[in-house]
Coordinates of C-alpha atoms in Angstrom, one line a residue:
Chain T
L1 CA -2.0 -5.6 -15.0
A2 CA 0.2 -2.8 -16.0
K3 CA 4.4 -2.8 -15.1
T4 CA 5.9 -0.1 -13.5
T5 CA 9.5 1.0 -13.3
Q6 CA 11.2 4.0 -12.0
P7 CA 14.0 5.0 -10.3
I8 CA 15.3 2.9 -7.4
S9 CA 17.0 5.4 -5.4
M10 CA 17.0 9.7 -5.7
D11 CA 19.5 12.4 -4.0
S12 CA 17.8 15.5 -3.6
Y13 CA 18.5 19.0 -1.1
E14 CA 16.2 20.6 1.1
G15 CA 14.3 23.1 -0.7
Q16 CA 14.5 21.7 -4.1
E17 CA 11.7 20.6 -6.6
V18 CA 11.9 16.5 -6.6
N19 CA 10.4 14.9 -10.0
I20 CA 10.2 11.1 -9.8
T21 CA 9.2 9.4 -13.1
C22 CA 7.6 6.0 -13.0
S23 CA 7.3 4.2 -16.7
H24 CA 4.2 2.2 -17.2
N25 CA 4.3 1.3 -21.1
N26 CA 1.0 -0.9 -21.1
I27 CA -1.3 0.9 -19.2
A28 CA -4.7 0.2 -20.4
T29 CA -7.4 2.3 -21.0
N30 CA -9.0 2.1 -17.6
D31 CA -6.1 2.0 -15.2
Y32 CA -5.1 5.1 -12.6
I33 CA -2.0 6.1 -11.7
T34 CA -1.6 6.2 -8.3
W35 CA 1.5 7.4 -5.6
Y36 CA 1.8 6.2 -2.4
Q37 CA 4.9 7.3 0.3
Q38 CA 6.3 4.6 2.9
F39 CA 8.6 5.7 5.9
P40 CA 10.5 3.1 7.5
S41 CA 8.3 1.0 9.5
Q42 CA 5.2 2.4 8.6
G43 CA 2.1 1.6 6.3
P44 CA 2.2 3.6 3.1
R45 CA 0.3 6.7 2.7
F46 CA -1.8 7.8 -0.1
I47 CA -0.2 11.2 -2.1
I48 CA -2.1 11.5 -5.2
Q49 CA -4.3 9.7 -8.0
G50 CA -4.8 11.1 -11.7
Y51 CA -6.2 9.5 -15.1
K52 CA -4.9 11.5 -17.5
T53 CA -3.3 15.6 -17.7
K54 CA -2.2 17.1 -14.7
V55 CA -3.8 16.7 -10.7
T56 CA -2.7 19.1 -8.2
N57 CA -3.2 18.5 -4.1
E58 CA -1.7 20.1 -1.0
V59 CA 1.5 17.7 -0.7
A60 CA 2.0 17.2 -5.1
S61 CA 1.6 17.3 -8.3
L62 CA 0.8 14.5 -10.8
F63 CA 1.8 15.3 -14.8
I64 CA 0.6 12.7 -16.8
P65 CA 1.3 13.3 -20.4
A66 CA -1.2 12.3 -23.6
D67 CA 0.0 8.9 -24.2
R68 CA 0.0 8.2 -20.5
K69 CA 3.0 5.7 -20.7
S70 CA 4.6 7.3 -17.8
S71 CA 3.9 9.8 -15.4
T72 CA 5.9 11.8 -13.0
L73 CA 5.4 13.0 -9.5
S74 CA 6.6 16.3 -8.2
L75 CA 7.2 17.6 -4.8
P76 CA 8.0 21.3 -4.8
R77 CA 10.2 22.0 -2.1
V78 CA 11.1 19.1 -0.5
S79 CA 12.6 18.9 3.3
L80 CA 14.4 16.5 5.6
S81 CA 10.9 14.9 6.3
D82 CA 9.9 14.1 2.6
T83 CA 13.0 11.3 2.9
A84 CA 10.9 7.9 2.2
V85 CA 10.2 5.1 -0.5
Y86 CA 7.6 6.4 -3.1
Y87 CA 5.7 3.8 -4.8
C88 CA 4.1 4.4 -8.5
L89 CA 0.8 2.3 -9.0
V90 CA -1.0 1.7 -12.2
G91 CA -4.2 -0.8 -12.7
N92 CA -8.1 -0.9 -12.3
R93 CA -8.2 -3.0 -9.7
K94 CA -5.3 -5.3 -7.9
L95 CA -2.4 -3.1 -6.7
I96 CA 0.7 -3.9 -7.7
W97 CA 3.4 -3.3 -5.4
G98 CA 7.0 -2.9 -6.8
L99 CA 9.8 -1.8 -4.9
G100 CA 9.4 2.0 -5.2
T101 CA 11.9 4.8 -5.3
S102 CA 14.1 5.3 -2.2
L103 CA 14.3 9.5 -2.0
A104 CA 17.1 11.0 0.4
V105 CA 16.6 14.4 1.2
N106 CA 20.1 16.0 2.1
P107 CA 20.4 19.0 4.5
Chain B
D1 CA -10.2 11.4 14.9
G2 CA -11.2 8.7 11.4
G3 CA -8.1 6.0 11.0
I4 CA -7.0 2.4 11.0
T5 CA -5.7 1.0 14.1
Q6 CA -3.4 -2.6 13.9
S7 CA -2.4 -4.2 17.1
P8 CA -0.6 -5.3 18.3
K9 CA 2.6 -3.5 17.2
Y10 CA 5.1 -6.0 17.6
L11 CA 4.2 -9.5 18.1
F12 CA 6.4 -12.5 19.1
R13 CA 4.9 -16.3 18.5
K14 CA 6.7 -19.9 18.8
E15 CA 6.5 -22.1 15.8
G16 CA 3.3 -24.1 15.4
Q17 CA 1.4 -21.1 17.3
N18 CA -2.0 -20.0 15.3
V19 CA -1.5 -16.0 16.0
T20 CA -4.5 -13.4 15.2
L21 CA -3.5 -10.0 13.9
S22 CA -6.7 -7.0 14.4
C23 CA -7.7 -4.3 12.1
E24 CA -10.1 -2.1 12.8
Q25 CA -11.3 1.0 10.7
N26 CA -13.5 4.0 11.4
L27 CA -13.8 5.7 8.2
N28 CA -16.7 3.5 7.0
H29 CA -15.3 2.0 4.3
D30 CA -16.9 -0.9 2.5
A31 CA -13.5 -2.3 1.0
M32 CA -10.2 -3.5 3.6
Y33 CA -7.2 -5.6 3.0
W34 CA -4.3 -7.3 4.3
Y35 CA -0.9 -7.4 2.8
R36 CA 2.8 -8.2 4.3
Q37 CA 6.1 -6.7 2.9
D38 CA 9.2 -8.3 3.5
P39 CA 13.2 -6.4 3.3
G40 CA 13.5 -5.7 -0.7
Q41 CA 10.4 -7.0 -1.8
G42 CA 6.8 -4.7 -2.5
L43 CA 3.6 -5.2 -0.6
R44 CA 1.9 -8.4 -1.3
L45 CA -1.9 -9.0 -1.2
I46 CA -2.8 -12.1 1.5
Y47 CA -6.6 -11.6 1.7
Y48 CA -9.4 -9.0 0.7
S49 CA -13.3 -7.9 1.6
Q50 CA -15.3 -6.2 -0.4
I51 CA -18.5 -6.3 2.1
V52 CA -18.9 -7.6 5.4
N53 CA -19.1 -11.6 5.4
D54 CA -17.4 -11.8 2.4
F55 CA -13.7 -12.1 1.1
Q56 CA -11.4 -13.4 -1.4
K57 CA -8.0 -14.6 -1.6
G58 CA -5.1 -12.3 -2.2
D59 CA -1.4 -13.5 -4.0
I60 CA -0.3 -15.2 -1.0
A61 CA -3.2 -16.3 0.7
E62 CA -2.1 -19.9 1.8
G63 CA -1.2 -20.3 5.9
Y64 CA -3.6 -17.4 6.2
S65 CA -7.4 -16.8 7.5
V66 CA -9.6 -14.1 7.8
S67 CA -13.3 -12.8 8.9
R68 CA -15.3 -10.3 7.8
E69 CA -18.0 -10.3 10.8
K70 CA -18.7 -6.5 11.0
K71 CA -17.7 -3.6 8.5
E72 CA -15.1 -1.7 10.7
S73 CA -13.1 -5.1 11.9
F74 CA -11.1 -7.5 9.5
P75 CA -8.5 -9.8 11.6
L76 CA -6.3 -12.1 10.2
T77 CA -5.0 -15.2 11.7
V78 CA -1.5 -16.6 10.7
T79 CA -1.7 -20.3 11.2
S80 CA 1.0 -22.9 11.8
A81 CA 0.4 -24.0 8.2
Q82 CA 2.5 -20.2 6.9
K83 CA 6.0 -21.8 6.3
N84 CA 6.9 -18.1 6.8
P85 CA 5.3 -15.7 8.6
T86 CA 7.7 -13.5 10.0
A87 CA 7.1 -9.9 8.0
F88 CA 5.8 -7.0 8.2
Y89 CA 1.8 -7.1 8.0
L90 CA -0.8 -4.2 7.1
C91 CA -4.0 -3.6 6.9
A92 CA -5.6 -1.2 4.6
S93 CA -9.2 0.1 3.7
S94 CA -10.5 2.0 0.6
P95 CA -13.9 3.6 -0.1
G96 CA -14.9 1.0 -2.6
T97 CA -13.4 -1.4 -5.0
S98 CA -14.7 0.6 -8.4
G99 CA -12.7 3.1 -10.7
G100 CA -9.7 4.5 -8.7
A101 CA -11.0 3.9 -5.2
W102 CA -9.7 0.5 -5.2
H103 CA -6.2 2.3 -5.3
T104 CA -7.0 4.8 -2.9
Q105 CA -6.2 3.0 0.2
Y106 CA -5.6 3.8 3.5
F107 CA -3.2 2.0 6.0
G108 CA -2.5 1.1 9.2
P109 CA 0.7 1.6 11.4
G110 CA 1.4 -2.2 11.1
T111 CA 2.2 -5.3 13.0
R112 CA 5.5 -6.7 12.9
L113 CA 5.3 -10.5 13.6
T114 CA 8.2 -12.5 14.4
V115 CA 8.0 -16.1 14.7
L116 CA 10.8 -17.8 17.4

């Protein structure tokens, strides 16, 4: 199972673009990269998933370089409500949850 | 509205008692999961079910039991054998378990269980 490394915490301000990078050096060929968001005392919420190159939806973009050893979640123009923990997960079947990145968006 | 419901939101139990946590989904998903989350730790998989009448143990199944008699329902029983049951319990579902579907999980709001 691929292990992921992401920053423990990040700070930003309203209106800025936030990029959270996740390292997964031993990703396997058939592994997917998935990001979730979690607010306190709530269940995680699926944000985006990718396999290679770039994926974009109405909430975020996911950039994956050709070697797939890392990925970057990009949140455009964050607001206070984006303050949450963001998890990067890599694998094909079982999900291994780390501690995530605690993002604080300040006014 | 489609989604996953868990009840109750808060649950208190005395030591030595069994307690059952409810999880219902109307997303028509085949797979369902139970996790627990403790402060300072990531989610840990307790049990999962890929299809009705079938389920598999996750990483921390000891002291827990589940059933999957209906596609929509996946209740979790925390037995008295679970040594440290106080935690935040999360139920999830996914369209399937192949490829990226396993990772596309939809979570319920959670049940916070406290053992007194």
